[in-house]
């Protein structure tokens, strides 16, 4: 498969920096850089039915100005399921990683990581693998005991709490009533044996 990813990030210098580094130091040749989800989707739509014109991988930032990189990732996965997504963001807490996994993202890299880590992630995803920075073993064991018993909306609320979202923000994002969100939060705090959301966030750092 061709090593020609897209990069979607609203910071010009970062897009340029990643593209330049990859092209100077590796065999990866960036085939498109975009500042918004709209521009990326417009370019993807030009491929039409020709799958050969699609990039194998798209590197996406979570925060694209007022747009969400997760919304772009979801649309890409729904419309072009063969395209692999890597999230590359300064928002690297567990809540964001869990949401990325739920969306079918193949890799997640912190912008604080070294250049070699991004290259390693690209190579692993190119080889049909997945790349997520490992969680602490004790945290992973706790997650393994919690995630399977959470229903879909409960899991999304859990992820958004770990992202630092308030009940009101969760309500708006998931189109739920505030009362429903409060019930989900109470249930999550109960099964994780946490007194409040701050303790929950601290527990899953």
Short mmCIF file of C-alpha atoms in Angstrom, two decimals:
data_model
loop_
_atom_site.label_atom_id
_atom_site.label_comp_id
_atom_site.label_asym_id
_atom_site.label_seq_id
_atom_site.Cartn_x
_atom_site.Cartn_y
_atom_site.Cartn_z
CA UNK A 1 0.00 0.00 0.00
CA UNK A 2 1.16 3.52 -0.74
CA UNK A 3 2.64 5.57 2.09
CA UNK A 4 0.82 8.83 1.30
CA UNK A 5 -1.23 9.99 4.31
CA UNK A 6 -3.43 13.06 4.72
CA UNK A 7 -2.87 15.41 7.66
CA UNK A 8 -5.78 17.38 9.17
CA UNK A 9 -4.80 20.03 11.73
CA UNK A 10 -5.87 23.65 12.10
CA UNK A 11 -2.30 24.80 12.85
CA UNK A 12 -0.41 25.56 9.64
CA UNK A 13 3.08 25.24 11.10
CA UNK A 14 2.31 21.85 12.64
CA UNK A 15 0.90 20.50 9.37
CA UNK A 16 3.92 21.79 7.50
CA UNK A 17 6.33 20.51 10.15
CA UNK A 18 4.97 16.95 10.16
CA UNK A 19 4.84 16.79 6.36
CA UNK A 20 8.39 18.11 6.00
CA UNK A 21 9.78 15.76 8.63
CA UNK A 22 8.13 12.67 7.16
CA UNK A 23 9.22 13.48 3.62
CA UNK A 24 12.80 14.32 4.60
CA UNK A 25 13.40 11.50 7.08
CA UNK A 26 11.17 8.62 5.97
CA UNK A 27 9.54 6.96 2.97
CA UNK A 28 6.20 8.58 3.85
CA UNK A 29 5.10 11.25 1.36
CA UNK A 30 2.14 13.36 2.52
CA UNK A 31 -0.45 13.61 -0.25
CA UNK A 32 -2.71 16.24 1.33
CA UNK A 33 -2.84 18.65 4.27
CA UNK A 34 -6.04 20.32 5.45
CA UNK A 35 -7.01 22.85 8.12
CA UNK A 36 -10.61 21.68 8.45
CA UNK A 37 -12.83 18.62 8.30
CA UNK A 38 -14.79 20.22 5.46
CA UNK A 39 -11.70 20.57 3.25
CA UNK A 40 -10.59 17.01 3.97
CA UNK A 41 -14.02 15.53 3.18
CA UNK A 42 -14.23 17.60 -0.01
CA UNK A 43 -10.93 16.13 -1.19
CA UNK A 44 -11.98 12.60 -0.25
CA UNK A 45 -15.21 12.98 -2.21
CA UNK A 46 -13.19 13.62 -5.39
CA UNK A 47 -12.09 9.99 -5.31
CA UNK A 48 -15.63 8.91 -6.14
CA UNK A 49 -15.71 5.17 -6.60
CA UNK A 50 -11.96 4.95 -7.23
CA UNK A 51 -10.57 3.51 -4.00
CA UNK A 52 -7.03 3.78 -5.36
CA UNK A 53 -7.23 7.57 -5.00
CA UNK A 54 -8.06 7.42 -1.31
CA UNK A 55 -5.28 7.83 1.27
CA UNK A 56 -4.52 4.73 3.29
CA UNK A 57 -4.16 6.78 6.50
CA UNK A 58 -5.42 10.15 7.75
CA UNK A 59 -3.72 11.83 10.72
CA UNK A 60 -6.32 13.95 12.55
CA UNK A 61 -6.12 16.40 15.44
CA UNK A 62 -9.00 16.23 17.95
CA UNK A 63 -9.53 19.99 18.03
CA UNK A 64 -10.02 21.55 14.58
CA UNK A 65 -10.99 25.08 15.54
CA UNK A 66 -14.70 24.82 16.35
CA UNK A 67 -14.89 21.40 14.70
CA UNK A 68 -14.26 18.04 16.34
CA UNK A 69 -11.67 15.69 14.92
CA UNK A 70 -13.74 12.84 16.33
CA UNK A 71 -16.70 13.91 14.17
CA UNK A 72 -14.41 13.85 11.13
CA UNK A 73 -13.05 10.44 12.12
CA UNK A 74 -16.60 9.10 12.48
CA UNK A 75 -17.65 10.41 9.06
CA UNK A 76 -14.54 9.05 7.38
CA UNK A 77 -15.04 5.61 8.95
CA UNK A 78 -18.71 5.56 7.92
CA UNK A 79 -18.11 6.71 4.34
CA UNK A 80 -14.63 5.32 3.65
CA UNK A 81 -14.25 2.32 6.00
CA UNK A 82 -11.00 1.23 4.35
CA UNK A 83 -9.24 4.45 5.39
CA UNK A 84 -7.32 4.15 8.68
CA UNK A 85 -7.35 6.95 11.23
CA UNK A 86 -4.59 8.11 13.57
CA UNK A 87 -5.40 10.72 16.20
CA UNK A 88 -2.49 13.09 16.90
CA UNK A 89 -3.37 15.54 19.66
CA UNK A 90 -2.31 17.37 22.81
CA UNK A 91 -5.47 15.95 24.42
CA UNK A 92 -4.07 12.56 25.38
CA UNK A 93 -6.01 11.58 28.50
CA UNK A 94 -7.66 8.18 28.85
CA UNK A 95 -11.13 9.51 28.04
CA UNK A 96 -10.01 10.61 24.59
CA UNK A 97 -8.19 7.33 23.94
CA UNK A 98 -11.28 5.31 24.87
CA UNK A 99 -13.47 7.41 22.57
CA UNK A 100 -10.97 6.97 19.75
CA UNK A 101 -11.02 3.18 20.18
CA UNK A 102 -14.82 3.17 20.13
CA UNK A 103 -14.73 5.01 16.79
CA UNK A 104 -12.43 2.41 15.28
CA UNK A 105 -9.36 4.65 15.26
CA UNK A 106 -6.20 2.61 14.61
CA UNK A 107 -3.66 4.81 16.41
CA UNK A 108 -3.47 7.55 19.03
CA UNK A 109 -0.36 9.68 19.56
CA UNK A 110 0.26 12.60 21.90
CA UNK A 111 1.78 15.72 20.33
CA UNK A 112 4.23 15.60 23.22
CA UNK A 113 5.58 12.30 21.90
CA UNK A 114 8.81 12.16 19.93
CA UNK A 115 8.92 12.16 16.13
CA UNK A 116 10.06 8.53 16.13
CA UNK A 117 6.89 7.52 17.97
CA UNK A 118 4.70 9.02 15.25
CA UNK A 119 6.72 7.18 12.60
CA UNK A 120 6.43 3.95 14.59
CA UNK A 121 2.67 4.45 14.85
CA UNK A 122 2.37 5.08 11.11
CA UNK A 123 4.37 1.96 10.28
CA UNK A 124 2.35 -0.24 12.64
CA UNK A 125 -1.00 1.05 11.35
CA UNK A 126 0.28 0.67 7.76
CA UNK A 127 0.94 -2.99 8.60
CA UNK A 128 -2.70 -3.41 9.76
CA UNK A 129 -1.84 -3.11 13.46
CA UNK A 130 -3.05 -0.69 16.11
CA UNK A 131 -0.98 1.70 18.19
CA UNK A 132 -2.12 3.18 21.50
CA UNK A 133 0.20 4.28 24.29
CA UNK A 134 -0.09 1.71 27.05
CA UNK A 135 -2.04 2.50 30.20
CA UNK A 136 -0.69 1.76 33.66
CA UNK A 137 -1.27 -1.96 34.36
CA UNK A 138 -3.46 -1.29 37.42
CA UNK A 139 -5.58 1.19 35.44
CA UNK A 140 -5.96 -1.28 32.58
CA UNK A 141 -7.13 -4.01 34.97
CA UNK A 142 -9.71 -1.60 36.41
CA UNK A 143 -10.90 -0.69 32.90
CA UNK A 144 -11.17 -4.35 31.93
CA UNK A 145 -13.53 -4.90 34.85
CA UNK A 146 -15.64 -1.78 34.20
CA UNK A 147 -16.00 -1.30 30.44
CA UNK A 148 -17.74 -4.65 29.72
CA UNK A 149 -20.59 -3.88 32.15
CA UNK A 150 -21.29 -0.38 30.84
CA UNK A 151 -24.03 0.12 28.27
CA UNK A 152 -23.28 2.31 25.24
CA UNK A 153 -24.48 5.63 26.69
CA UNK A 154 -22.91 4.85 30.07
CA UNK A 155 -19.58 4.21 28.37
CA UNK A 156 -19.79 7.49 26.45
CA UNK A 157 -20.59 9.38 29.67
CA UNK A 158 -17.61 7.68 31.34
CA UNK A 159 -15.33 8.77 28.48
CA UNK A 160 -16.59 12.35 28.57
CA UNK A 161 -16.18 12.62 32.36
CA UNK A 162 -12.55 11.57 31.92
CA UNK A 163 -12.23 14.31 29.29
CA UNK A 164 -13.24 16.85 31.93
CA UNK A 165 -16.71 17.55 30.49
CA UNK A 166 -19.44 18.86 32.81
CA UNK A 167 -22.89 17.25 33.05
CA UNK A 168 -24.31 20.08 30.95
CA UNK A 169 -21.69 19.59 28.24
CA UNK A 170 -22.29 15.82 28.25
CA UNK A 171 -26.03 16.41 27.97
CA UNK A 172 -25.57 18.56 24.88
CA UNK A 173 -23.04 16.25 23.23
CA UNK A 174 -25.07 13.08 23.70
CA UNK A 175 -28.52 14.67 23.32
CA UNK A 176 -29.66 13.38 26.70
CA UNK A 177 -31.61 15.03 29.50
CA UNK A 178 -29.63 16.43 32.41
CA UNK A 179 -31.44 14.04 34.76
CA UNK A 180 -30.37 11.06 32.66
CA UNK A 181 -26.76 12.22 32.62
CA UNK A 182 -26.81 12.70 36.39
CA UNK A 183 -28.11 9.15 36.83
CA UNK A 184 -25.35 7.77 34.59
CA UNK A 185 -22.70 9.73 36.50
CA UNK A 186 -23.99 8.44 39.84
CA UNK A 187 -23.94 4.87 38.57
CA UNK A 188 -20.39 5.24 37.23
CA UNK A 189 -19.15 6.75 40.49
CA UNK A 190 -20.77 3.88 42.36
CA UNK A 191 -19.22 1.04 40.35
CA UNK A 192 -15.79 2.71 40.35
CA UNK A 193 -16.05 3.37 44.10
CA UNK A 194 -15.34 7.08 43.66
CA UNK A 195 -16.92 9.82 45.79
CA UNK A 196 -16.96 12.45 43.01
CA UNK A 197 -15.88 13.08 39.43
CA UNK A 198 -12.56 14.64 40.51
CA UNK A 199 -11.64 11.42 42.29
CA UNK A 200 -12.71 9.45 39.20
CA UNK A 201 -10.51 11.55 36.90
CA UNK A 202 -7.58 11.22 39.29
CA UNK A 203 -8.06 7.47 39.49
CA UNK A 204 -7.86 7.02 35.70
CA UNK A 205 -5.06 9.48 34.91
#
